[in-house]
């Protein structure tokens, strides 16, 4: 379809940029910034090219031949170890309707975050080098289809993130950075164990007829590939699939972050510099839910069906708990951080419904939350840059002082509340439609709708506290948004409103795949007739 | 006589080592005024040995003892042994190169001949330990290695801590080797032989006194456990590592540990394993429960090592505890009693060599300048000495076992072996340990990058030689993390331990 390995390019371009940056003398901070902007800009262009060549009717999910832009090479192949079986790791990239929205989101958010990073003055070279490495890790997670590769990208993000929070962060940055690091590593060791277990339970027949153990995710989804005595094989009556599911789910849930694993998030967000908060909320949190959809759901469909109610329960807790805690915040950034917890709850709820509408809503909500929360954190960043405080009670009447800014704030806040004609409304509505249709989780869904009310509560109250009322005389020197900030707000606002008015633009991308995923996980697709892996 | 000729052919690397040792001593005596040439002789000797190891006939027994049960001897040359010998050669080569630029070693130029001669004594001892299949030879070679290392630990005499280290090392060492000797005598009393193969034959018919056998095994393990610094024989490690010259610390943490592990594996495999089935699982013949003992010891070792390392402020001491923890991980490879576990150990050891040597090299280069290994002296180092700091971060990340570094591959194969043996609980404990270890490794990173440079922070600019040395270690750590095929293929071809089967 496209004459060049576009997924490798979009993934590894930032690494090339990082190496180039290492050769630029550190005095030339302007050229470093422009180089990063160019790299992330090219990523956006590549994402557009991907979208232009994207086949809306290809399902993907479990079927290799309907994945798009596939790149598959043998990476590691160790033969002749009879007791371990032959070992094979593929370099296997591809996108389908689950990952395509995330690839677009990553490209956009990275680009916006680069613009937002323009104010970074301290160790510019190191900052942008790490930023680009982080970018590669994020993009890689969304395009990798080999579990081993996925895991490497997953872990690749940890160290850059540690430094970005730890060096460029706020007063308690050291604590926040190590907390983030330890929490996420703690989660990923469980993913690692489940990955090794799956590896031993899956064999793949190669072209020459030999059977090899494999890390190929798609092979793991096909029960025909499981070895009879593997510890995670369906055929093995003593299998540990349930435990492995929980372990992996917990690993991903830490990233989401799902209650009760959410405590790292407020710390990381409050201490991280604005662009890193944007990345964190915009992309990193989505990796958790993406991982569950990509790996937990199709590899363990029977357990997913069993645990639907529990996933919905945690979704509900996230929604209500996040919103209640957000109501109690006095710090603007912390409020947004907790609103993130609440909004990621909708994703969980939608996923738990296991209906096309619900899962569509979940993925759409991932995308929307990525754009909306990115904008919210940028908004916090703008006011913090000028006033050097984030206290919600320190302000008042800013609407008169910063009218343009207030306009964008209103767009973002209403989108977060879920006002019709904004993208957030569509995804939340889909989640509720999907979840309400399922008998078993109807009560949970009804309770969850309270989250919208609470969300409106803290958002409007914040709007009132900061922007309305009499102007605090202390702030009568604050300037309205400048051109650079407009360059961040305008594209995000356009996306938010455009997708609110014309959601099909995004829903059509994922619809075929989501449908297939839902049918696959519900057991409606006969596993024997799969792609004959 | 034919037997002797054949034996000599098999032990060519050891012969080269002995000749090099003699040449070294003679040169040191003749040119005692200008000793510049001595290190180069040491270098040439080790390279030559390496060549002989690589081109050694692949397997066979030297010094055949008995024809009772086919050909068995007291010295086995096999691919397993050669793998470990290569590890010893590489680490010796690196340690000689380290000694060129170590301040501590340069201060004792007048005694440099003895220094290298003693290192050669250790190498020779380790080579024999790796191949020995007779308890007497095992004991003798262990003593050869130990005596040389006792002296080396206190060799520089620059600080009081040197002498303290040497004395502690000697006392602990003597006790544990005494215990081991007692164990050997018990085994001899039970079986009437010191040859591991004959002992194996006798143990196959279980009529020995089980309690005595268990006692003997535990006692022998004491001697080996001391070398690999496993709990509860680890007490010497932090003090000796901190007090000894840093080149010797590095050497002890890798080479002598490698020899200890090679010995432990060969001892258990040849003495207590009847056969290995088609899946590569080793079947224990003796009723002595090696598995439970080793699981308990390895979990204790890694947990204690990691948790104690959390509180350390001296980097040598911190790395000492980290090396105790790594011994615990490595023991897990033996615990699974399978070829998969052995493969994991071989891979892990090579990776461990690279990353541990790398970390110690950076610590040495920094302490050459600052004269201390205190963690506070690393404040802000990331901003003044970028190359060293970035390399140290890579080594530490690799030690913590995060991708995309070689350390992850080592851990991955270890956990693959554990999961394959269905030892999930042990795997989880080990993984939780790696989370703990991350904290103290990252603590060093924090000091280098998150703390601001103070007026105390020095700029350490390594010269070209040292820069190359750092790169020689950093590049494989990254490359093997992404493309580990050659490493695994090499380890896979080195699994043969000569046995009766």
JSON list of C-alpha atoms in Angstrom, two decimals, chain B residues 7 29 46 65 76 81 141 158 163 176 179 197 228 239-240 266 350 370-371 400-401 411 419 447 475:
[
{"chain": "B", "resi": 7, "resn": "UNK", "atom": "CA", "xyz": [46.24, -35.18, 29.50]},
{"chain": "B", "resi": 29, "resn": "UNK", "atom": "CA", "xyz": [63.23, -10.46, 39.57]},
{"chain": "B", "resi": 46, "resn": "UNK", "atom": "CA", "xyz": [46.16, -13.97, 29.49]},
{"chain": "B", "resi": 65, "resn": "UNK", "atom": "CA", "xyz": [42.12, -42.28, 37.34]},
{"chain": "B", "resi": 76, "resn": "UNK", "atom": "CA", "xyz": [37.15, -32.67, 32.88]},
{"chain": "B", "resi": 81, "resn": "UNK", "atom": "CA", "xyz": [34.06, -25.48, 31.55]},
{"chain": "B", "resi": 141, "resn": "UNK", "atom": "CA", "xyz": [42.47, -25.45, 43.64]},
{"chain": "B", "resi": 158, "resn": "UNK", "atom": "CA", "xyz": [47.16, 2.18, 51.73]},
{"chain": "B", "resi": 163, "resn": "UNK", "atom": "CA", "xyz": [44.31, -4.92, 56.22]},
{"chain": "B", "resi": 176, "resn": "UNK", "atom": "CA", "xyz": [34.55, -22.24, 55.61]},
{"chain": "B", "resi": 179, "resn": "UNK", "atom": "CA", "xyz": [34.09, -26.95, 57.10]},
{"chain": "B", "resi": 197, "resn": "UNK", "atom": "CA", "xyz": [31.77, -39.96, 39.25]},
{"chain": "B", "resi": 228, "resn": "UNK", "atom": "CA", "xyz": [29.68, -17.17, 45.77]},
{"chain": "B", "resi": 239, "resn": "UNK", "atom": "CA", "xyz": [33.75, -5.42, 54.29]},
{"chain": "B", "resi": 240, "resn": "UNK", "atom": "CA", "xyz": [36.14, -7.08, 51.89]},
{"chain": "B", "resi": 266, "resn": "UNK", "atom": "CA", "xyz": [29.53, -29.33, 38.29]},
{"chain": "B", "resi": 350, "resn": "UNK", "atom": "CA", "xyz": [28.20, -13.14, 30.78]},
{"chain": "B", "resi": 370, "resn": "UNK", "atom": "CA", "xyz": [37.63, 12.24, 44.23]},
{"chain": "B", "resi": 371, "resn": "UNK", "atom": "CA", "xyz": [39.35, 9.68, 46.39]},
{"chain": "B", "resi": 400, "resn": "UNK", "atom": "CA", "xyz": [18.12, -3.73, 37.66]},
{"chain": "B", "resi": 401, "resn": "UNK", "atom": "CA", "xyz": [17.10, -5.82, 34.68]},
{"chain": "B", "resi": 411, "resn": "UNK", "atom": "CA", "xyz": [16.67, -12.05, 33.87]},
{"chain": "B", "resi": 419, "resn": "UNK", "atom": "CA", "xyz": [8.15, -20.60, 34.68]},
{"chain": "B", "resi": 447, "resn": "UNK", "atom": "CA", "xyz": [22.29, 11.68, 42.99]},
{"chain": "B", "resi": 475, "resn": "UNK", "atom": "CA", "xyz": [28.00, -1.13, 23.70]}
]
